[in-house]
Short mmCIF file of C-alpha atoms in Angstrom, two decimals:
data_model
loop_
_atom_site.label_atom_id
_atom_site.label_comp_id
_atom_site.label_asym_id
_atom_site.label_seq_id
_atom_site.Cartn_x
_atom_site.Cartn_y
_atom_site.Cartn_z
CA MET A 280 0.34 30.88 -15.33
CA ASP A 281 2.78 27.98 -15.56
CA PRO A 282 1.65 24.53 -14.38
CA ILE A 283 2.99 23.15 -11.11
CA ILE A 284 3.85 19.73 -12.54
CA SER A 285 5.08 18.71 -15.99
CA ILE A 286 4.38 15.06 -16.77
CA ILE A 287 6.50 13.65 -19.60
CA VAL A 288 5.51 10.56 -21.59
CA PRO A 289 8.01 9.23 -24.19
CA ILE A 290 6.07 7.43 -26.92
CA TYR A 291 7.09 4.97 -29.61
CA ASN A 292 4.67 2.55 -31.31
CA VAL A 293 2.36 1.96 -28.35
CA ASP A 294 -1.01 2.89 -29.82
CA LYS A 295 -2.65 -0.19 -28.22
CA TYR A 296 -1.78 0.98 -24.71
CA LEU A 297 -1.59 4.75 -24.99
CA SER A 298 -5.20 5.72 -24.27
CA ARG A 299 -5.24 3.98 -20.90
CA CYS A 300 -2.00 5.71 -19.95
CA ILE A 301 -3.20 9.18 -20.98
CA ASP A 302 -6.63 8.73 -19.39
CA SER A 303 -5.03 7.77 -16.07
CA ILE A 304 -3.02 11.01 -16.13
CA LEU A 305 -5.92 13.24 -17.16
CA ASN A 306 -8.05 11.72 -14.39
CA GLN A 307 -5.65 12.79 -11.64
CA THR A 308 -7.26 14.44 -8.63
CA PHE A 309 -4.42 16.99 -8.86
CA LYS A 310 -5.30 19.17 -11.86
CA ASN A 311 -2.59 21.82 -12.21
CA PHE A 312 -0.25 20.01 -14.57
CA GLU A 313 0.82 19.93 -18.18
CA LEU A 314 1.09 16.63 -20.02
CA ILE A 315 3.93 16.50 -22.54
CA LEU A 316 3.49 13.68 -25.05
CA VAL A 317 6.72 13.11 -26.98
CA ASN A 318 6.03 11.11 -30.13
CA ASP A 319 9.46 9.68 -30.85
CA GLY A 320 9.02 8.87 -34.55
CA SER A 321 6.24 6.31 -34.12
CA THR A 322 5.22 4.42 -37.26
CA ASP A 323 1.85 3.27 -35.88
CA ASN A 324 -1.09 5.47 -34.86
CA SER A 325 0.50 6.77 -31.66
CA GLY A 326 0.98 10.26 -33.10
CA VAL A 327 -2.65 10.40 -34.14
CA VAL A 328 -3.79 9.36 -30.67
CA CYS A 329 -1.64 12.13 -29.16
CA GLU A 330 -3.18 14.79 -31.39
CA GLU A 331 -6.72 13.58 -30.69
CA TYR A 332 -6.18 13.98 -26.97
CA ALA A 333 -4.48 17.37 -27.40
CA ASN A 334 -7.58 18.61 -29.24
CA LYS A 335 -9.70 17.66 -26.22
CA ASP A 336 -7.55 18.99 -23.35
CA ASN A 337 -5.48 22.17 -23.42
CA ARG A 338 -3.14 20.83 -20.73
CA ILE A 339 -1.63 18.53 -23.34
CA LYS A 340 1.41 19.50 -25.41
CA VAL A 341 2.50 17.17 -28.24
CA ILE A 342 6.05 17.02 -29.54
CA HIS A 343 6.68 15.11 -32.77
CA LYS A 344 10.30 14.18 -33.43
CA SER A 345 12.37 11.66 -35.33
CA ASN A 346 13.14 8.45 -33.50
CA GLY A 347 15.99 8.82 -31.04
CA GLY A 348 15.07 6.50 -28.18
CA VAL A 349 13.64 6.98 -24.71
CA SER A 350 16.44 9.23 -23.46
CA SER A 351 16.13 11.53 -26.46
CA ALA A 352 12.36 11.74 -26.00
CA ARG A 353 12.66 12.51 -22.29
CA ASN A 354 15.28 15.19 -22.99
CA SER A 355 12.91 16.82 -25.47
CA GLY A 356 10.17 16.78 -22.85
CA LEU A 357 12.46 18.30 -20.22
CA HIS A 358 13.46 21.09 -22.59
CA ALA A 359 9.78 21.97 -23.10
CA ALA A 360 8.68 21.55 -19.47
CA LYS A 361 7.29 24.62 -17.66
CA GLY A 362 6.42 23.02 -14.33
CA GLU A 363 8.20 23.45 -11.01
CA TYR A 364 8.10 19.66 -10.62
CA ILE A 365 8.76 16.90 -13.15
CA GLY A 366 7.16 13.47 -13.40
CA PHE A 367 7.52 10.64 -15.91
CA VAL A 368 5.09 7.96 -17.03
CA ASP A 369 5.90 5.23 -19.52
CA PRO A 370 3.26 4.94 -22.26
CA ASP A 371 2.34 1.31 -21.69
CA ASP A 372 1.83 1.80 -17.93
CA TYR A 373 -0.76 3.80 -15.98
CA ILE A 374 -1.14 5.52 -12.62
CA ASP A 375 -3.55 5.72 -9.71
CA GLU A 376 -5.74 8.82 -9.79
CA SER A 377 -4.22 10.15 -6.55
CA MET A 378 -0.56 9.59 -7.35
CA TYR A 379 0.59 13.08 -8.30
CA GLY A 380 -1.58 14.75 -5.67
CA LYS A 381 0.01 12.64 -2.96
CA LEU A 382 3.56 13.04 -4.26
CA TYR A 383 3.23 16.81 -4.61
CA GLY A 384 1.72 17.02 -1.15
CA LEU A 385 4.69 15.14 0.29
CA CYS A 386 7.13 17.53 -1.38
CA ILE A 387 5.36 20.57 0.07
CA GLU A 388 4.62 19.19 3.54
CA ASN A 389 8.13 17.85 4.07
CA ASP A 390 10.14 20.44 2.13
CA SER A 391 11.39 17.62 -0.12
CA ASP A 392 12.86 17.83 -3.60
CA ILE A 393 11.85 14.24 -4.42
CA ALA A 394 8.75 12.24 -3.47
CA ILE A 395 8.52 8.51 -4.07
CA CYS A 396 5.74 5.91 -4.00
CA LYS A 397 5.56 2.15 -4.54
CA PHE A 398 4.91 0.22 -7.73
CA SER A 399 2.12 -2.22 -8.41
CA ARG A 400 2.62 -4.75 -11.20
CA GLU A 401 0.05 -5.84 -13.73
CA ILE A 402 0.80 -9.27 -15.15
CA ASN A 403 -1.53 -10.87 -17.69
CA GLY A 404 -4.16 -8.24 -16.95
CA LYS A 405 -4.15 -8.71 -13.17
CA ILE A 406 -2.69 -6.29 -10.65
CA GLN A 407 -0.50 -8.14 -8.16
CA ALA A 408 -1.41 -7.68 -4.50
CA SER A 409 0.83 -5.37 -2.51
CA ASP A 410 0.63 -4.26 1.11
CA GLU A 411 0.02 -0.53 1.56
CA THR A 412 0.43 1.05 4.98
CA GLY A 413 0.54 4.71 3.99
CA LYS A 414 3.64 5.09 6.16
CA VAL A 415 5.75 8.13 5.29
CA LEU A 416 9.54 8.24 5.67
CA LYS A 417 11.68 11.33 5.23
CA PHE A 418 15.36 11.15 4.25
CA ASN A 419 18.16 13.66 3.98
CA ASN A 420 20.47 13.59 0.96
CA ILE A 421 22.80 10.88 2.26
CA GLU A 422 20.02 8.69 3.62
CA ALA A 423 18.00 8.93 0.40
CA MET A 424 21.02 8.02 -1.72
CA ASN A 425 21.77 5.05 0.50
CA GLU A 426 18.19 3.81 0.21
CA LEU A 427 18.37 4.16 -3.57
CA PHE A 428 21.30 1.75 -3.78
CA LYS A 429 20.00 -0.62 -1.10
CA GLY A 430 16.87 -1.02 -3.22
CA ASN A 431 14.56 -2.12 -0.41
CA LEU A 432 12.10 0.78 -0.58
CA TYR A 433 12.76 2.14 -4.06
CA ARG A 434 15.15 1.73 -6.96
CA PHE A 435 16.34 3.63 -10.01
CA SER A 436 13.09 3.89 -11.97
CA LEU A 437 11.96 7.47 -12.55
CA CYS A 438 8.28 6.76 -12.94
CA ASN A 439 7.28 6.31 -9.29
CA LYS A 440 8.90 9.62 -8.34
CA LEU A 441 8.23 13.35 -8.54
CA PHE A 442 11.25 15.65 -8.84
CA ASN A 443 11.73 19.34 -8.19
CA LYS A 444 12.91 20.68 -11.54
CA LYS A 445 16.12 21.97 -9.95
CA CYS A 446 17.22 18.34 -9.56
CA PHE A 447 17.78 18.36 -13.34
CA ASN A 448 20.26 21.23 -13.27
CA ASN A 449 23.10 20.25 -15.62
CA ILE A 450 21.63 16.76 -16.05
CA SER A 451 20.19 15.10 -19.15
CA PHE A 452 19.47 11.50 -20.09
CA PRO A 453 22.25 9.57 -21.90
CA GLU A 454 21.12 9.13 -25.48
CA GLY A 455 21.84 6.03 -27.49
CA ARG A 456 21.76 3.47 -24.69
CA ILE A 457 19.25 1.67 -22.47
CA HIS A 458 19.18 1.60 -18.64
CA GLU A 459 18.86 5.39 -18.78
CA ASP A 460 17.24 5.45 -15.33
CA LEU A 461 20.26 3.73 -13.78
CA SER A 462 22.54 6.28 -15.42
CA THR A 463 20.53 9.32 -14.27
CA THR A 464 18.52 8.82 -11.09
CA TYR A 465 21.44 8.82 -8.65
CA ARG A 466 22.53 12.21 -9.98
CA LEU A 467 19.04 13.60 -9.43
CA PHE A 468 19.20 12.43 -5.83
CA ALA A 469 22.64 14.01 -5.53
CA ASN A 470 21.07 17.34 -6.58
CA SER A 471 18.35 17.03 -3.93
CA LYS A 472 18.22 18.20 -0.32
CA ASN A 473 15.55 15.91 1.13
CA SER A 474 13.38 13.06 -0.16
CA THR A 475 10.13 11.56 1.13
CA TYR A 476 8.82 8.03 0.59
CA ILE A 477 5.25 6.82 1.06
CA ASN A 478 4.14 3.20 1.28
CA TYR A 479 1.40 3.63 -1.29
CA CYS A 480 1.09 1.98 -4.70
CA GLY A 481 0.61 4.84 -7.13
CA TYR A 482 2.26 3.56 -10.30
CA ILE A 483 1.10 0.44 -12.15
CA TYR A 484 3.86 -1.17 -14.17
CA VAL A 485 2.50 -3.38 -16.95
CA LYS A 486 4.77 -6.30 -17.77
CA ARG A 487 4.89 -6.97 -21.49
CA GLU A 488 6.57 -10.03 -22.99
CA ASN A 489 8.27 -8.12 -25.83
CA SER A 490 9.90 -5.52 -23.58
CA ILE A 491 13.68 -5.36 -24.04
CA LEU A 492 14.17 -5.79 -20.30
CA THR A 493 11.82 -8.78 -20.01
CA SER A 494 13.00 -10.62 -23.13
CA ASN A 495 15.99 -12.96 -23.31
CA PHE A 496 19.37 -11.47 -22.53
CA ASN A 497 20.92 -9.48 -25.35
CA GLU A 498 24.06 -7.40 -25.79
CA LYS A 499 22.28 -4.07 -25.24
CA ARG A 500 21.71 -4.95 -21.61
CA LEU A 501 25.46 -4.78 -21.03
CA GLN A 502 25.18 -1.02 -21.55
CA ALA A 503 24.24 -0.89 -17.87
CA PHE A 504 27.91 -1.31 -17.04
CA ILE A 505 28.70 1.99 -18.75
CA GLY A 506 26.31 3.47 -16.21
CA TRP A 507 27.98 1.61 -13.34
CA ASP A 508 31.37 2.96 -14.41
CA GLU A 509 29.93 6.47 -14.13
CA ILE A 510 28.22 5.70 -10.83
CA ILE A 511 31.30 4.30 -9.13
CA GLU A 512 33.48 7.20 -10.27
CA PHE A 513 30.90 9.77 -9.13
CA MET A 514 30.16 8.11 -5.80
CA ASP A 515 33.81 7.52 -4.97
CA LYS A 516 34.43 11.22 -5.49
CA ASN A 517 31.36 12.60 -3.75
CA TYR A 518 29.94 9.95 -1.40
CA LYS A 519 32.84 7.87 -0.12
CA LYS A 520 30.88 6.85 2.99
CA LEU A 521 28.37 5.05 0.75
CA MET A 522 30.91 3.15 -1.35
CA ASN A 523 30.50 -0.04 0.66
CA GLN A 524 26.82 -0.19 -0.33
CA ILE A 525 27.53 0.92 -3.91
CA ILE A 526 30.03 -1.86 -4.52
CA ALA A 527 27.76 -4.46 -2.95
CA THR A 528 24.87 -3.42 -5.20
CA PHE A 529 27.18 -3.39 -8.24
CA THR A 530 28.30 -6.94 -7.41
CA TYR A 531 24.73 -8.19 -7.03
CA TRP A 532 23.96 -6.59 -10.41
CA CYS A 533 26.93 -8.43 -11.95
CA MET A 534 25.82 -11.78 -10.57
CA ASP A 535 22.23 -11.27 -11.71
CA ASN A 536 23.45 -10.61 -15.23
CA ILE A 537 25.74 -13.64 -15.14
CA SER A 538 22.73 -15.76 -14.14
CA TYR A 539 20.65 -14.34 -17.01
CA ILE A 540 23.44 -15.04 -19.50
CA LEU A 541 23.88 -18.64 -18.35
CA LYS A 542 20.14 -19.31 -18.47
CA GLN A 543 19.09 -17.34 -21.54
CA VAL A 544 21.99 -17.26 -24.03
CA ASP A 545 22.43 -20.48 -26.00
CA ASP A 546 25.18 -19.35 -28.37
CA VAL A 547 28.50 -20.29 -26.72
CA ASP A 548 30.50 -17.51 -28.40
CA LYS A 549 27.99 -14.90 -27.25
CA LYS A 550 28.09 -16.32 -23.73
CA LYS A 551 31.86 -15.97 -23.70
CA LYS A 552 31.68 -12.44 -25.05
CA TYR A 553 29.04 -11.29 -22.56
CA LEU A 554 30.72 -12.92 -19.57
CA ASN A 555 34.06 -11.48 -20.57
CA THR A 556 32.53 -8.00 -20.68
CA ILE A 557 31.31 -8.41 -17.09
CA ARG A 558 34.68 -9.86 -16.09
CA GLU A 559 36.40 -6.70 -17.34
CA TYR A 560 34.31 -4.62 -14.93
CA THR A 561 34.62 -6.97 -11.96
CA THR A 562 38.38 -7.07 -12.47
CA LYS A 563 38.50 -3.28 -12.62
CA TYR A 564 36.73 -2.97 -9.26
CA TYR A 565 37.94 -6.15 -7.60
CA ARG A 566 39.98 -4.33 -4.97
CA TYR A 567 36.73 -2.75 -3.74
CA ILE A 568 34.84 -6.04 -3.95
CA LYS A 569 37.31 -8.14 -1.95
CA GLU A 570 37.38 -5.54 0.87
CA ASN A 571 33.60 -5.08 0.97
CA SER A 572 32.02 -5.76 4.37
CA ILE A 573 28.47 -6.31 3.06
CA LEU A 574 29.27 -9.04 0.54
CA SER A 575 29.47 -12.61 1.79
CA ARG A 576 32.55 -14.77 1.20
CA ARG A 577 30.46 -16.76 -1.28
CA TYR A 578 29.82 -13.69 -3.44
CA LYS A 579 33.49 -12.75 -3.34
CA LEU A 580 34.39 -16.30 -4.40
CA LYS A 581 32.02 -16.08 -7.35
CA ILE A 582 33.69 -12.90 -8.57
CA ARG A 583 37.17 -14.33 -7.98
CA ILE A 584 36.35 -17.39 -10.10
CA LEU A 585 34.92 -15.19 -12.85
CA ASN A 586 38.07 -13.07 -12.87
CA LEU A 587 40.36 -16.09 -13.03
CA ASN A 588 38.60 -17.92 -15.85
CA TYR A 589 35.14 -16.88 -17.04
CA GLU A 590 34.85 -19.94 -19.31
CA LEU A 591 34.48 -22.07 -16.19
CA PHE A 592 31.07 -20.45 -15.77
CA ILE A 593 29.99 -22.18 -18.96
CA TYR A 594 31.78 -25.53 -18.92
CA SER A 595 32.26 -26.60 -15.32
CA ARG A 596 29.34 -28.21 -13.53
CA LYS A 597 31.21 -27.84 -10.28
CA ILE A 598 31.47 -24.07 -10.67
CA LYS A 599 27.87 -23.81 -11.80
CA SER A 600 26.97 -25.63 -8.60
CA ILE A 601 28.93 -23.08 -6.56
CA ILE A 602 27.26 -20.03 -8.13
CA GLY A 603 23.81 -21.60 -8.25
CA SER A 604 21.43 -22.07 -11.17
#
């Protein structure tokens, strides 16, 4: 009999963290799952750890493949998955023992295609405090999509969510670039009927200093704007009523990245290059930005200045004062 849930873990050179991750999954109170460990060409002992666990528990399936990145590993896991529902755990994180039981229960009780919980963060070995009320909120397709882009209850990360496998119909992760969650999650929500959120911290995200998304700004992070291009085109075609929120969130994302570049990139030529890349996107969508009813006049002014002369963001103290440090 096929498992109810397939849990996919993409793995690359994380042997120091992997056992805690796997143990947290195997210790779930919900037992009817398969665990798919995708060893994405690791050069450390990660592959060995995977095989050792597979020899102990027949729910574990190990896939060894050449290195192709997180998206490639997740796609391999999806291709092999037998479960009716799909979950993802990153190999340096871990989960509460009740997470998948609660998320699956929400899907069944509320006839939902997606169930979502909160994150906890572990920083320097300590889990940060977070209020948990256990409150449950149910959303239809439009409401769930709107909440996704508002980002107050949940955001684009896959790992605090459980998906009905049908959400992945005709969808795969974009290989060869980062921010794969940004580029995929909204399409999974588009394929869903209903979603349910619970105010419960089920997933523990471990902040590591050498993570690409926690290190100093680098050019790869601009790949997110490829995803935003796809998002805006898709949403404008299929969810016009949500475009006001989409453009506001896109603009906030732009300004966050501008702030990171100004603070973290010392090389002046790289600053110019990165800021110019963002300027190309803000110019492309400026007609939406200037008409947006969510954005303040201050945010619109920031984007207008960037579009006129992005070098002012580097050289003018007056402009830096306007946009903030």
